[in-house]
Coordinates of C-alpha atoms in Angstrom, one line a residue:
M1 CA 0.0 -0.1 0.0
T2 CA 1.4 3.3 -0.7
D3 CA 1.5 6.3 1.7
M4 CA -1.2 8.8 1.4
P5 CA -0.6 12.1 0.1
Q6 CA 0.2 15.1 2.3
T7 CA -3.2 17.2 1.4
A8 CA -5.0 19.8 2.9
F9 CA -7.1 18.7 5.4
P10 CA -10.2 17.2 5.1
P11 CA -9.6 15.4 2.3
S12 CA -12.8 14.6 -0.2
G13 CA -15.2 12.6 1.9
G14 CA -13.9 14.1 5.2
P15 CA -15.8 15.3 8.3
T16 CA -18.4 18.1 8.1
P17 CA -19.4 20.2 10.9
P18 CA -22.0 18.5 12.8
A19 CA -25.6 19.7 11.7
G20 CA -26.3 23.3 13.1
F21 CA -22.7 24.2 14.0
L22 CA -22.1 26.9 11.4
S23 CA -25.8 27.9 10.8
G24 CA -27.4 30.9 11.9
N25 CA -30.9 32.2 11.4
G26 CA -29.5 34.9 9.1
G27 CA -32.4 37.3 10.6
A28 CA -30.4 40.1 12.2
K29 CA -30.7 43.2 10.5
D30 CA -28.4 45.5 13.0
L31 CA -25.1 44.0 13.3
P32 CA -22.1 46.2 14.1
P33 CA -20.7 47.8 11.0
D34 CA -16.9 47.3 12.0
L35 CA -14.9 44.4 13.2
D36 CA -14.0 46.1 16.5
A37 CA -17.6 46.5 17.4
L38 CA -17.9 42.5 16.4
T39 CA -15.2 41.7 18.5
R40 CA -16.6 43.5 21.6
Q41 CA -19.9 42.0 21.1
A42 CA -18.1 38.7 21.3
A43 CA -16.1 39.2 24.0
A44 CA -19.3 40.2 26.1
C45 CA -21.4 37.2 24.9
G46 CA -22.2 34.8 27.6
D47 CA -22.4 31.4 25.5
A48 CA -21.2 29.4 22.7
A49 CA -24.3 29.1 20.9
A50 CA -24.4 32.9 20.4
V51 CA -21.3 33.5 19.3
V52 CA -21.6 30.7 16.7
E53 CA -24.9 32.4 15.5
L54 CA -23.0 35.6 15.2
A55 CA -19.8 34.2 13.5
A56 CA -22.4 32.4 10.9
R57 CA -23.7 35.9 9.9
T58 CA -20.4 37.3 9.1
P59 CA -18.0 34.8 7.6
E60 CA -15.3 37.2 6.7
A61 CA -14.6 37.9 10.4
A62 CA -15.3 34.6 11.8
A63 CA -12.3 33.0 12.9
R64 CA -11.1 36.3 14.8
L65 CA -14.4 36.3 16.6
Y66 CA -14.1 32.9 17.5
R67 CA -10.4 33.6 18.8
I68 CA -11.5 36.5 20.7
W69 CA -14.8 34.9 22.4
L70 CA -12.5 31.6 23.2
E71 CA -9.6 33.9 24.9
L72 CA -12.3 34.9 27.4
N73 CA -14.7 31.8 27.3
G74 CA -12.1 28.8 26.1
A75 CA -12.8 26.8 29.1
R76 CA -16.6 26.7 29.3
P77 CA -18.5 23.3 28.8
D78 CA -20.0 24.7 25.6
A79 CA -16.9 26.0 24.0
W80 CA -16.3 23.0 22.2
A81 CA -18.9 24.2 19.2
A82 CA -16.7 27.3 19.0
W83 CA -13.4 25.3 18.9
F84 CA -14.9 22.9 16.3
N85 CA -16.2 25.4 14.1
L86 CA -12.7 27.7 14.5
S87 CA -11.1 24.1 13.1
V88 CA -13.3 24.0 10.0
L89 CA -12.3 27.8 9.2
L90 CA -8.7 27.5 9.9
N91 CA -8.6 24.3 7.7
A92 CA -10.2 26.0 4.9
A93 CA -7.9 28.9 5.3
G94 CA -4.9 26.3 5.1
D95 CA -3.8 26.8 8.4
L96 CA -3.7 23.0 9.2
A97 CA -1.5 23.5 12.6
G98 CA -4.3 25.8 13.8
A99 CA -7.1 23.2 12.5
Y100 CA -5.6 20.6 14.5
E101 CA -5.0 22.4 17.5
A102 CA -8.8 23.7 17.5
A103 CA -10.0 20.5 16.8
A104 CA -8.2 18.7 19.5
Q105 CA -9.4 21.3 21.9
A106 CA -12.7 20.5 20.9
H107 CA -12.4 16.7 21.2
R108 CA -10.8 17.6 24.9
I109 CA -14.0 19.5 26.0
K110 CA -16.3 16.9 24.4
P111 CA -14.5 13.5 24.1
D112 CA -18.1 11.8 22.3
L113 CA -17.7 14.6 19.1
W114 CA -16.5 12.0 16.9
Q115 CA -16.4 14.7 14.2
A116 CA -13.7 16.4 16.1
A117 CA -11.5 13.4 16.7
L118 CA -11.8 12.5 13.0
A119 CA -11.0 16.3 12.0
A120 CA -7.9 16.5 14.5
G121 CA -6.7 13.2 13.2
Q122 CA -7.1 14.2 9.6
A123 CA -5.1 17.4 10.0
A124 CA -2.3 15.3 12.1
E125 CA -2.1 12.9 8.9
A126 CA -1.5 16.2 6.8
L127 CA 0.9 17.7 8.7
G128 CA 2.7 14.2 8.8
D129 CA 1.9 13.0 12.5
R130 CA 0.9 9.9 11.7
A131 CA 1.2 8.7 15.4
A132 CA -1.1 11.8 16.5
A133 CA -3.2 11.0 13.6
I134 CA -3.9 7.4 14.4
A135 CA -4.6 8.3 18.1
F136 CA -7.1 10.8 17.3
L137 CA -8.6 8.4 14.7
R138 CA -9.0 5.6 17.1
Q139 CA -10.9 7.8 19.4
A140 CA -13.5 8.8 16.5
L141 CA -14.5 5.0 16.6
P142 CA -15.9 3.1 19.4
P143 CA -14.0 -0.2 20.2
A144 CA -14.9 -2.9 17.5
E145 CA -17.1 -4.7 20.0
G146 CA -19.0 -1.5 20.5
R147 CA -19.6 -1.2 16.7
V148 CA -20.5 -4.8 16.4
A149 CA -23.2 -4.4 19.0
L150 CA -24.3 -0.8 17.4
H151 CA -24.5 -2.4 13.8
K152 CA -26.4 -5.5 15.1
Q153 CA -29.0 -3.1 17.2
L154 CA -29.5 -1.1 14.4
G155 CA -30.1 -3.8 12.0
R156 CA -32.7 -5.2 14.1
M157 CA -34.5 -2.0 15.1
L158 CA -34.6 -1.4 11.3
E159 CA -35.8 -4.9 10.6
L160 CA -38.9 -4.5 13.0
D161 CA -39.4 -0.7 11.1
K162 CA -39.7 -2.8 7.8
R163 CA -36.5 -0.6 6.4
L164 CA -35.2 -3.8 5.1
D165 CA -32.5 -2.5 2.9
A166 CA -31.1 -0.4 5.5
S167 CA -31.4 -3.2 7.9
A168 CA -29.5 -5.8 5.8
E169 CA -26.7 -3.0 5.5
E170 CA -26.6 -2.6 9.2
L171 CA -26.2 -6.3 9.9
R172 CA -23.7 -6.8 7.0
A173 CA -21.6 -4.1 8.5
S174 CA -21.7 -5.9 11.8
L175 CA -20.5 -9.2 10.1
L176 CA -17.8 -7.6 8.3
I177 CA -16.1 -6.5 11.7
D178 CA -16.9 -10.0 13.2
P179 CA -18.1 -12.6 10.7
H180 CA -19.0 -15.5 13.1
Q181 CA -22.0 -14.2 14.7
P182 CA -24.9 -16.8 14.3
D183 CA -27.7 -14.6 15.5
V184 CA -26.6 -11.6 13.1
I185 CA -26.4 -14.4 10.2
Q186 CA -30.1 -15.6 10.9
H187 CA -31.5 -12.1 10.8
L188 CA -29.5 -11.0 7.8
V189 CA -30.4 -14.3 5.9
H190 CA -34.1 -14.0 6.6
T191 CA -34.1 -10.3 6.0
R192 CA -32.5 -11.4 2.4
Q193 CA -35.5 -13.7 2.2
K194 CA -38.2 -11.2 2.8
M195 CA -36.4 -8.7 0.3
A196 CA -36.3 -11.6 -2.5
A197 CA -32.6 -10.8 -2.6
W198 CA -31.1 -14.3 -4.2
P199 CA -28.9 -16.0 -3.2
V200 CA -30.2 -15.3 0.4
T201 CA -27.1 -16.9 1.7
E202 CA -24.7 -14.9 -0.4
L203 CA -23.6 -12.3 2.4
R204 CA -20.3 -11.0 0.7
V205 CA -18.6 -11.0 4.2
P206 CA -15.0 -12.4 3.9
G207 CA -14.3 -15.1 6.0
L208 CA -17.8 -16.2 6.1
T209 CA -18.9 -19.2 3.7
A210 CA -22.4 -20.0 2.5
T211 CA -22.3 -23.3 4.4
E212 CA -22.3 -21.5 7.8
A213 CA -24.8 -18.8 6.7
E214 CA -26.9 -22.0 5.8
L215 CA -26.2 -23.5 9.0
W216 CA -27.2 -20.4 10.9
C217 CA -29.8 -19.2 9.1
G218 CA -32.1 -19.8 11.9
P219 CA -35.2 -22.0 12.4
L220 CA -38.1 -20.4 10.1
A221 CA -35.5 -19.4 7.2
T222 CA -34.3 -23.0 7.0
L223 CA -38.0 -23.9 6.2
A224 CA -37.9 -21.9 3.0
L225 CA -34.1 -22.6 2.2
H226 CA -33.8 -26.6 2.9
D227 CA -36.0 -29.3 1.4
D228 CA -34.2 -31.5 3.6
P229 CA -35.4 -32.7 7.1
A230 CA -32.4 -33.7 8.4
M231 CA -30.8 -30.0 7.7
Q232 CA -34.0 -28.6 9.1
R233 CA -33.2 -30.5 12.4
R234 CA -29.8 -29.6 12.5
V235 CA -30.5 -25.6 12.0
A236 CA -33.1 -26.1 14.6
A237 CA -30.9 -28.2 17.4
D238 CA -27.9 -25.4 16.6
W239 CA -30.2 -22.4 17.6
I240 CA -31.6 -24.3 20.4
A241 CA -28.0 -24.9 21.7
R242 CA -27.1 -21.5 21.8
N243 CA -30.4 -19.8 22.9
V244 CA -32.3 -22.2 25.0
P245 CA -30.0 -23.4 28.2
D246 CA -30.9 -26.3 30.0
P247 CA -32.0 -25.6 33.7
G248 CA -30.8 -28.9 34.9
Q249 CA -34.2 -30.0 36.5
R250 CA -37.1 -31.5 35.2
L251 CA -40.5 -31.0 37.1
A252 CA -43.1 -33.3 36.1
P253 CA -43.3 -37.1 37.5
A254 CA -42.4 -39.3 34.5
A255 CA -45.0 -41.5 35.3
G256 CA -47.9 -39.1 34.7
Y257 CA -50.9 -38.5 37.0
R258 CA -54.2 -40.1 37.4
H259 CA -57.4 -37.6 36.9
D260 CA -61.0 -38.3 36.1
R261 CA -60.7 -36.1 32.7
V262 CA -57.2 -35.6 30.6
R263 CA -55.7 -32.1 31.6
V264 CA -54.7 -30.9 28.4
G265 CA -52.6 -27.5 28.1
Y266 CA -52.0 -25.6 25.2
L267 CA -49.0 -22.9 25.5
S268 CA -49.0 -19.9 23.1
S269 CA -48.3 -16.3 22.2
D270 CA -50.5 -16.5 19.3
F271 CA -54.2 -16.3 21.0
C272 CA -54.9 -13.0 19.2
R273 CA -55.3 -11.9 15.5
H274 CA -52.9 -14.6 14.2
A275 CA -53.2 -17.4 11.8
M276 CA -52.8 -20.1 14.4
S277 CA -55.6 -18.8 16.3
Y278 CA -58.1 -18.9 13.3
L279 CA -57.1 -22.5 12.7
I280 CA -57.4 -24.1 16.4
A281 CA -60.5 -22.0 17.5
E282 CA -62.9 -24.7 16.5
L283 CA -60.7 -27.6 17.9
L284 CA -60.6 -25.9 21.4
E285 CA -64.6 -25.5 21.4
R286 CA -65.1 -29.3 20.0
H287 CA -62.9 -30.9 22.5
D288 CA -64.9 -33.7 24.5
R289 CA -65.3 -32.2 28.0
D290 CA -66.5 -35.4 29.6
R291 CA -63.0 -36.4 28.7
F292 CA -60.7 -33.6 28.6
E293 CA -60.2 -30.5 30.3
I294 CA -58.5 -27.8 28.4
T295 CA -56.1 -24.9 29.9
G296 CA -54.5 -22.0 28.0
Y297 CA -51.3 -20.9 28.9
C298 CA -51.1 -17.4 27.2
D299 CA -48.3 -15.2 26.6
S300 CA -50.5 -13.2 23.8
P301 CA -51.3 -9.5 23.5
E302 CA -54.8 -8.2 24.4
D303 CA -55.7 -7.1 21.0
G304 CA -59.3 -6.9 21.8
S305 CA -60.0 -8.9 18.5
D306 CA -62.9 -11.2 18.0
I307 CA -60.9 -14.3 17.6
R308 CA -59.2 -13.6 20.7
A309 CA -62.4 -13.5 22.7
R310 CA -63.5 -16.6 21.1
I311 CA -60.3 -18.6 22.2
L312 CA -60.5 -17.4 25.7
A313 CA -64.3 -18.4 25.7
A314 CA -63.4 -21.8 24.6
L315 CA -60.7 -22.5 27.2
D316 CA -62.0 -24.0 30.5
R317 CA -59.2 -22.1 32.0
H318 CA -57.0 -19.2 30.9
V319 CA -53.9 -18.5 32.6
P320 CA -51.7 -15.4 31.5
I321 CA -48.3 -16.1 31.8
G322 CA -46.6 -13.1 30.0
A323 CA -45.4 -11.3 33.3
L324 CA -43.6 -14.7 34.5
G325 CA -40.3 -15.7 33.6
D326 CA -39.7 -19.4 32.1
E327 CA -39.1 -21.3 35.6
E328 CA -42.3 -19.6 37.4
A329 CA -44.4 -20.2 34.4
A330 CA -43.2 -23.9 34.3
R331 CA -43.8 -24.2 38.1
R332 CA -47.4 -22.8 37.4
I333 CA -48.2 -25.7 34.6
R334 CA -46.6 -28.4 37.1
A335 CA -48.5 -27.0 39.8
D336 CA -51.7 -27.6 37.9
E337 CA -50.8 -31.1 37.0
I338 CA -51.3 -30.6 33.4
D339 CA -51.2 -34.5 31.5
I340 CA -50.2 -33.4 28.0
L341 CA -48.9 -29.7 27.3
I342 CA -49.1 -28.7 23.7
D343 CA -46.8 -26.0 22.5
L344 CA -48.2 -23.9 19.6
N345 CA -45.5 -21.7 18.8
G346 CA -42.7 -24.0 18.3
L347 CA -39.5 -22.0 17.2
T348 CA -41.3 -19.0 16.0
S349 CA -41.4 -15.3 17.4
G350 CA -42.9 -15.2 20.6
G351 CA -42.1 -19.0 21.7
R352 CA -41.4 -20.0 25.1
P353 CA -39.3 -23.1 24.7
G354 CA -37.2 -22.1 28.0
I355 CA -40.5 -23.2 29.9
L356 CA -40.6 -26.4 27.9
R357 CA -36.8 -27.1 28.9
W358 CA -38.2 -27.4 32.5
K359 CA -40.5 -30.5 31.5
P360 CA -43.4 -29.1 33.3
A361 CA -46.0 -31.7 31.9
P362 CA -44.9 -35.7 31.8
V363 CA -46.0 -35.5 27.9
Q364 CA -45.1 -32.6 25.8
A365 CA -45.6 -32.0 22.1
T366 CA -45.3 -29.4 19.4
Y367 CA -48.3 -28.5 17.1
L368 CA -49.2 -26.2 14.4
G369 CA -47.2 -23.2 15.0
Y370 CA -43.5 -24.3 13.4
I371 CA -43.9 -27.0 10.6
G372 CA -40.6 -28.7 11.1
S373 CA -38.4 -30.3 13.8
V374 CA -38.0 -28.6 17.4
P375 CA -35.2 -30.6 19.0
L376 CA -35.7 -29.6 22.5
P377 CA -35.1 -33.2 24.4
E378 CA -38.1 -32.4 26.8
L379 CA -40.5 -32.3 23.7
D380 CA -42.0 -36.0 23.2
W381 CA -44.1 -35.5 20.2
L382 CA -44.4 -33.5 16.8
L383 CA -48.0 -33.8 15.6
C384 CA -48.2 -34.4 11.9
D385 CA -49.6 -37.0 9.6
A386 CA -48.7 -39.7 7.2
I387 CA -48.3 -37.6 4.4
T388 CA -46.4 -34.5 5.9
V389 CA -44.0 -37.0 7.8
P390 CA -43.9 -40.4 5.8
E391 CA -42.5 -43.5 7.7
A392 CA -39.3 -43.6 5.6
E393 CA -38.5 -39.9 7.3
T394 CA -38.9 -40.7 10.9
E395 CA -35.4 -40.5 11.8
N396 CA -35.0 -37.2 10.5
Y397 CA -37.4 -35.6 13.0
A398 CA -37.1 -34.8 16.6
P399 CA -39.2 -35.0 18.6
A400 CA -40.6 -38.2 17.2
P401 CA -43.6 -37.6 14.8
L402 CA -47.1 -38.5 16.5
R403 CA -49.3 -39.0 13.4
I404 CA -52.8 -37.6 13.6
E405 CA -55.2 -39.8 11.3
G406 CA -56.2 -38.1 8.2
C407 CA -54.8 -34.6 7.6
Y408 CA -52.7 -32.9 10.6
Q409 CA -54.1 -29.5 10.1
A410 CA -56.7 -28.1 12.7
N411 CA -59.6 -25.7 10.7
D412 CA -62.4 -23.6 11.5
G413 CA -65.7 -24.8 9.7
R414 CA -67.7 -22.1 10.5
A415 CA -69.0 -20.2 7.9
P416 CA -67.3 -16.6 7.5
E417 CA -69.0 -13.7 7.0
L418 CA -67.7 -12.5 3.3
P419 CA -68.0 -9.2 1.8
E420 CA -69.0 -8.8 -2.0
V421 CA -66.0 -8.5 -4.2
S422 CA -65.6 -8.8 -8.1
R423 CA -62.7 -9.0 -10.3
A424 CA -63.6 -5.5 -11.5
S425 CA -63.5 -4.2 -7.7
E426 CA -60.0 -5.8 -7.7
G427 CA -58.7 -4.4 -10.7
L428 CA -58.8 -7.9 -12.4
P429 CA -60.0 -8.7 -15.9
E430 CA -62.8 -10.8 -16.2
D431 CA -61.4 -12.7 -19.2
R432 CA -57.8 -14.0 -18.3
F433 CA -56.6 -16.9 -16.5
V434 CA -55.2 -15.9 -12.9
F435 CA -52.7 -17.5 -11.0
V436 CA -52.8 -16.5 -7.6
C437 CA -50.1 -16.7 -4.5
V438 CA -51.0 -14.7 -1.7
S439 CA -48.0 -16.2 0.6
H440 CA -45.4 -14.1 2.2
H441 CA -42.5 -13.3 -0.1
Y442 CA -39.8 -14.9 2.0
K443 CA -41.5 -18.7 1.1
I444 CA -40.9 -17.3 -2.9
T445 CA -37.3 -18.8 -3.9
A446 CA -35.3 -18.3 -6.8
P447 CA -36.3 -21.6 -8.4
V448 CA -40.0 -21.2 -7.6
F449 CA -40.2 -17.6 -9.3
A450 CA -37.9 -19.0 -12.4
A451 CA -40.5 -21.9 -12.7
W452 CA -43.2 -19.0 -12.6
C453 CA -41.7 -16.9 -15.3
R454 CA -41.4 -20.0 -17.4
I455 CA -45.2 -20.8 -17.0
A456 CA -46.1 -17.2 -18.0
A457 CA -44.0 -17.7 -20.9
A458 CA -45.7 -20.8 -22.1
A459 CA -49.4 -19.3 -21.0
P460 CA -49.2 -15.8 -22.6
E461 CA -52.9 -15.1 -21.4
A462 CA -52.3 -15.4 -17.9
L463 CA -51.9 -13.1 -15.2
F464 CA -49.9 -13.8 -12.1
W465 CA -51.8 -12.3 -8.9
L466 CA -49.4 -11.9 -5.8
I467 CA -49.9 -10.2 -2.5
E468 CA -48.1 -7.0 -1.9
D469 CA -45.2 -7.8 0.9
T470 CA -42.1 -6.0 1.4
H471 CA -41.4 -2.9 -0.8
E472 CA -37.8 -4.6 -1.6
S473 CA -39.4 -7.7 -2.8
V474 CA -42.0 -6.2 -4.5
A475 CA -39.3 -4.1 -6.6
A476 CA -37.2 -7.3 -6.9
L477 CA -39.5 -9.6 -8.4
S478 CA -41.1 -7.0 -10.8
E479 CA -37.2 -6.4 -12.2
R480 CA -36.7 -10.0 -12.6
W481 CA -40.2 -10.8 -14.0
Q482 CA -39.4 -7.9 -16.7
A483 CA -35.7 -9.2 -17.0
A484 CA -37.8 -12.7 -18.2
G485 CA -39.1 -10.6 -21.1
L486 CA -42.9 -10.8 -19.5
A487 CA -45.2 -7.8 -19.7
P488 CA -45.2 -5.9 -16.5
D489 CA -49.0 -5.6 -16.6
R490 CA -49.4 -9.4 -16.2
L491 CA -47.7 -9.6 -12.6
I492 CA -50.2 -7.8 -10.3
F493 CA -49.7 -7.1 -6.5
A494 CA -52.5 -6.9 -4.3
P495 CA -52.9 -4.7 -1.2
R496 CA -53.1 -6.3 1.9
V497 CA -56.7 -6.3 3.6
D498 CA -58.5 -7.7 6.4
P499 CA -59.2 -11.3 6.8
A500 CA -62.8 -11.4 5.4
R501 CA -62.1 -9.7 2.3
Y502 CA -58.4 -11.6 1.9
R503 CA -60.8 -14.8 1.8
A504 CA -63.4 -13.5 -0.2
R505 CA -60.6 -12.4 -2.9
L506 CA -59.4 -16.1 -3.3
A507 CA -62.5 -17.3 -5.1
L508 CA -61.6 -14.9 -7.7
G509 CA -58.7 -16.7 -9.0
D510 CA -58.4 -19.9 -11.1
L511 CA -55.4 -21.5 -9.7
F512 CA -53.2 -21.1 -6.7
L513 CA -49.8 -21.8 -7.3
D514 CA -48.2 -23.0 -3.9
T515 CA -44.3 -22.1 -2.9
T516 CA -41.7 -24.9 -2.3
P517 CA -40.1 -26.0 0.0
Y518 CA -42.2 -23.9 2.6
N519 CA -45.9 -24.5 1.2
A520 CA -48.7 -22.3 2.2
G521 CA -50.5 -23.8 5.2
T522 CA -53.5 -21.5 6.6
I523 CA -53.6 -19.9 3.0
A524 CA -53.9 -23.3 1.3
S525 CA -56.6 -24.5 3.3
D526 CA -58.5 -21.1 2.8
A527 CA -58.1 -21.4 -1.0
L528 CA -59.7 -24.8 -1.2
R529 CA -62.4 -23.5 1.1
M530 CA -63.2 -20.5 -1.1
G531 CA -63.3 -23.1 -4.2
L532 CA -59.6 -21.9 -5.6
P533 CA -57.7 -25.4 -6.6
V534 CA -54.2 -25.4 -5.4
L535 CA -51.1 -26.7 -7.5
T536 CA -48.4 -27.9 -5.0
L537 CA -45.0 -29.7 -5.4
A538 CA -44.5 -32.2 -3.0
G539 CA -41.1 -32.3 -1.5
R540 CA -39.5 -34.2 1.4
S541 CA -39.8 -32.1 4.7
F542 CA -42.8 -31.5 6.5
S543 CA -43.3 -27.9 5.3
A544 CA -42.9 -29.1 1.7
R545 CA -45.6 -31.5 2.2
M546 CA -48.6 -29.6 3.8
G547 CA -50.0 -28.8 0.5
A548 CA -50.1 -32.6 -0.6
S549 CA -51.9 -33.1 2.9
L550 CA -54.5 -30.7 2.3
L551 CA -55.3 -31.8 -1.2
T552 CA -55.3 -35.6 -0.5
A553 CA -57.8 -34.8 2.2
V554 CA -60.4 -32.9 -0.4
G555 CA -59.7 -35.4 -3.3
L556 CA -57.4 -33.0 -5.6
T557 CA -54.5 -35.3 -5.9
E558 CA -54.0 -34.7 -9.5
C559 CA -52.7 -31.0 -8.4
I560 CA -49.8 -32.6 -6.4
A561 CA -46.6 -32.2 -8.6
T562 CA -43.9 -34.6 -8.2
D563 CA -41.3 -32.3 -9.4
P564 CA -40.4 -28.9 -10.9
E565 CA -41.0 -29.9 -14.6
D566 CA -44.3 -32.0 -13.6
Y567 CA -45.4 -28.6 -11.6
M568 CA -44.8 -26.4 -14.6
R569 CA -46.4 -28.7 -16.9
R570 CA -49.3 -29.2 -14.7
A571 CA -49.7 -25.2 -14.4
V572 CA -49.2 -24.6 -18.6
A573 CA -51.9 -27.3 -19.3
M574 CA -54.4 -25.8 -16.6
A575 CA -53.9 -22.2 -17.7
T576 CA -53.9 -22.9 -21.9
D577 CA -56.5 -25.9 -21.9
P578 CA -59.8 -25.7 -19.8
S579 CA -60.2 -29.6 -20.0
H580 CA -57.0 -29.9 -17.9
R581 CA -58.5 -27.9 -15.0
P582 CA -59.6 -29.7 -11.9
G583 CA -63.3 -30.8 -12.0
L584 CA -63.4 -30.2 -8.5
R585 CA -63.7 -26.4 -8.2
G586 CA -65.6 -23.5 -7.2
P587 CA -68.9 -24.2 -5.1
A588 CA -68.2 -28.2 -5.7
L589 CA -64.5 -27.5 -4.1
A590 CA -65.9 -25.7 -1.3
A591 CA -68.4 -28.0 -0.3
R592 CA -66.0 -30.7 -0.3
W593 CA -63.7 -28.6 1.9
R594 CA -66.5 -28.5 4.6
A595 CA -67.1 -31.9 4.4
T596 CA -63.3 -33.1 5.1
L597 CA -61.0 -30.3 6.1
G598 CA -63.8 -28.2 7.8
D599 CA -65.4 -30.9 9.9
G600 CA -64.0 -29.9 13.2
S601 CA -65.8 -32.3 15.2
A602 CA -64.2 -35.4 13.3
F603 CA -61.0 -33.8 13.3
A604 CA -61.2 -33.2 17.2
R605 CA -61.9 -36.8 17.6
R606 CA -58.6 -37.7 15.6
F607 CA -56.7 -35.4 17.4
E608 CA -57.8 -36.8 20.9
A609 CA -57.2 -40.3 19.7
A610 CA -53.8 -39.5 19.0
L611 CA -53.3 -37.6 22.2
I612 CA -54.8 -40.6 24.1
S613 CA -52.3 -43.0 22.5
V614 CA -49.3 -41.3 24.3
L615 CA -51.3 -40.4 27.5
K616 CA -49.3 -41.4 30.7
R617 CA -50.8 -43.1 33.7
P618 CA -49.0 -44.2 36.8

């Protein structure tokens, strides 16, 4: 590396004064006309803000004004502003030594003024004093540990604020300082998924391999990244090992209890306006109260929603645990002698896996919230079905699969009140075939979108109707769509709406295109309920086989593709030839859904049978 040239401070890209330091209001009309009067006024001035404002109005005399004021007031706590502004003026005049001394004084009075440390460092470099330059430049930066934490925290806050581009840059900046931060990698990979920034594990961080990024992508990201249940299990186990410590104690008796009714506890942070609650509400209502007693251990927000009120009304007991720590909540569950504790979060946001590690119930299962392995040693069962977790894949899952007869998914069979919608009201033409996908964009992978583009090219009259998700993903998908030579007006993004209108709109489409390896779950069931057939590609993992389970339940097995080519072939055939469209669609499909997936009573009996099969009794 060559030496930096001795240039006048500051070089291009150097420090600028902090906002407001050199700006006055420009409104004074009665300034003294001569410099002597200005200096007398400066000497009498009592605070730095006033002299800064005065100097800004008289730039030709500002440096002298600052010097006179500082001779009388230079030790004041607020003098740093005058010292810093003097350094900027002296630098502009070519007085590097004076600029250095003034910036150093400003930093001495206000050590957290990084602009002054940077200015002093650059002036010292220009003067040839590299030792002083390095010393000041080090003071302009927090230590590496602090910078790592600052970038990480900024990234997380920006992610929550849905400013994903900015979040990704902050997270990456943290990794550039320390590339081996699994939690930062997790958030960056999932942020890139939400942005449709493919490949999502290409993080451009020296020292960080794609293999490490894939392992540390986190439990949610892995469902949309890997169609390998063993890899999903490994990612989840790694996350648990880092985030959910073993308390070293188990609370429940291994042999279980003896109660007249089976005490089932549901643990959730989503008893509110959340997709899980819409699925499980009727199951809670339909439990056989002669045989089961139902308690909800609730860490959910009080959102005032109708669905929350319905959930709470369906419980025999509602136990809020939001104010309790993991151990305290676990001991409360143990005191209630719960026979079977069912965790409805898994490894999703808001989950409380730390409670499960205390083993507060003799039988513990995970269900519905997270569609994959939750390899906590204290969990006994993963509720699924024979399609989502075939027998041949059993060993790749933890905890052990507990298969419900028929489809694994609970549903609410009550008829919803839906608004009137039409293609015209939603901006869709009446005479075009409409492919639909309203899943979150993080489920849309590069291979899936490439397949959609090929389908669109082979079915030139078809439209693709997606949900508006993140600004970044809409822009990225639109750009790739046009890069594939497809007309922009064939890719339509629908705004998010309330649950009733969302369901009603589904009936306007012709075919729902499922994503893989993370299928639609609740949304696919809603589509079938509204008479919209779903085309899915069945993979290996639980998350990649939800669509196959739902379609098998309603008798639409011709909509289950076996590989990507088959998926594209079926989609094109349905769009271009009416004779290839499913015979079961519209009102007939909606009726089939009600008789199968929507039969809450029958599902409750099958679900209860699975629970009874693993119940422990002394």
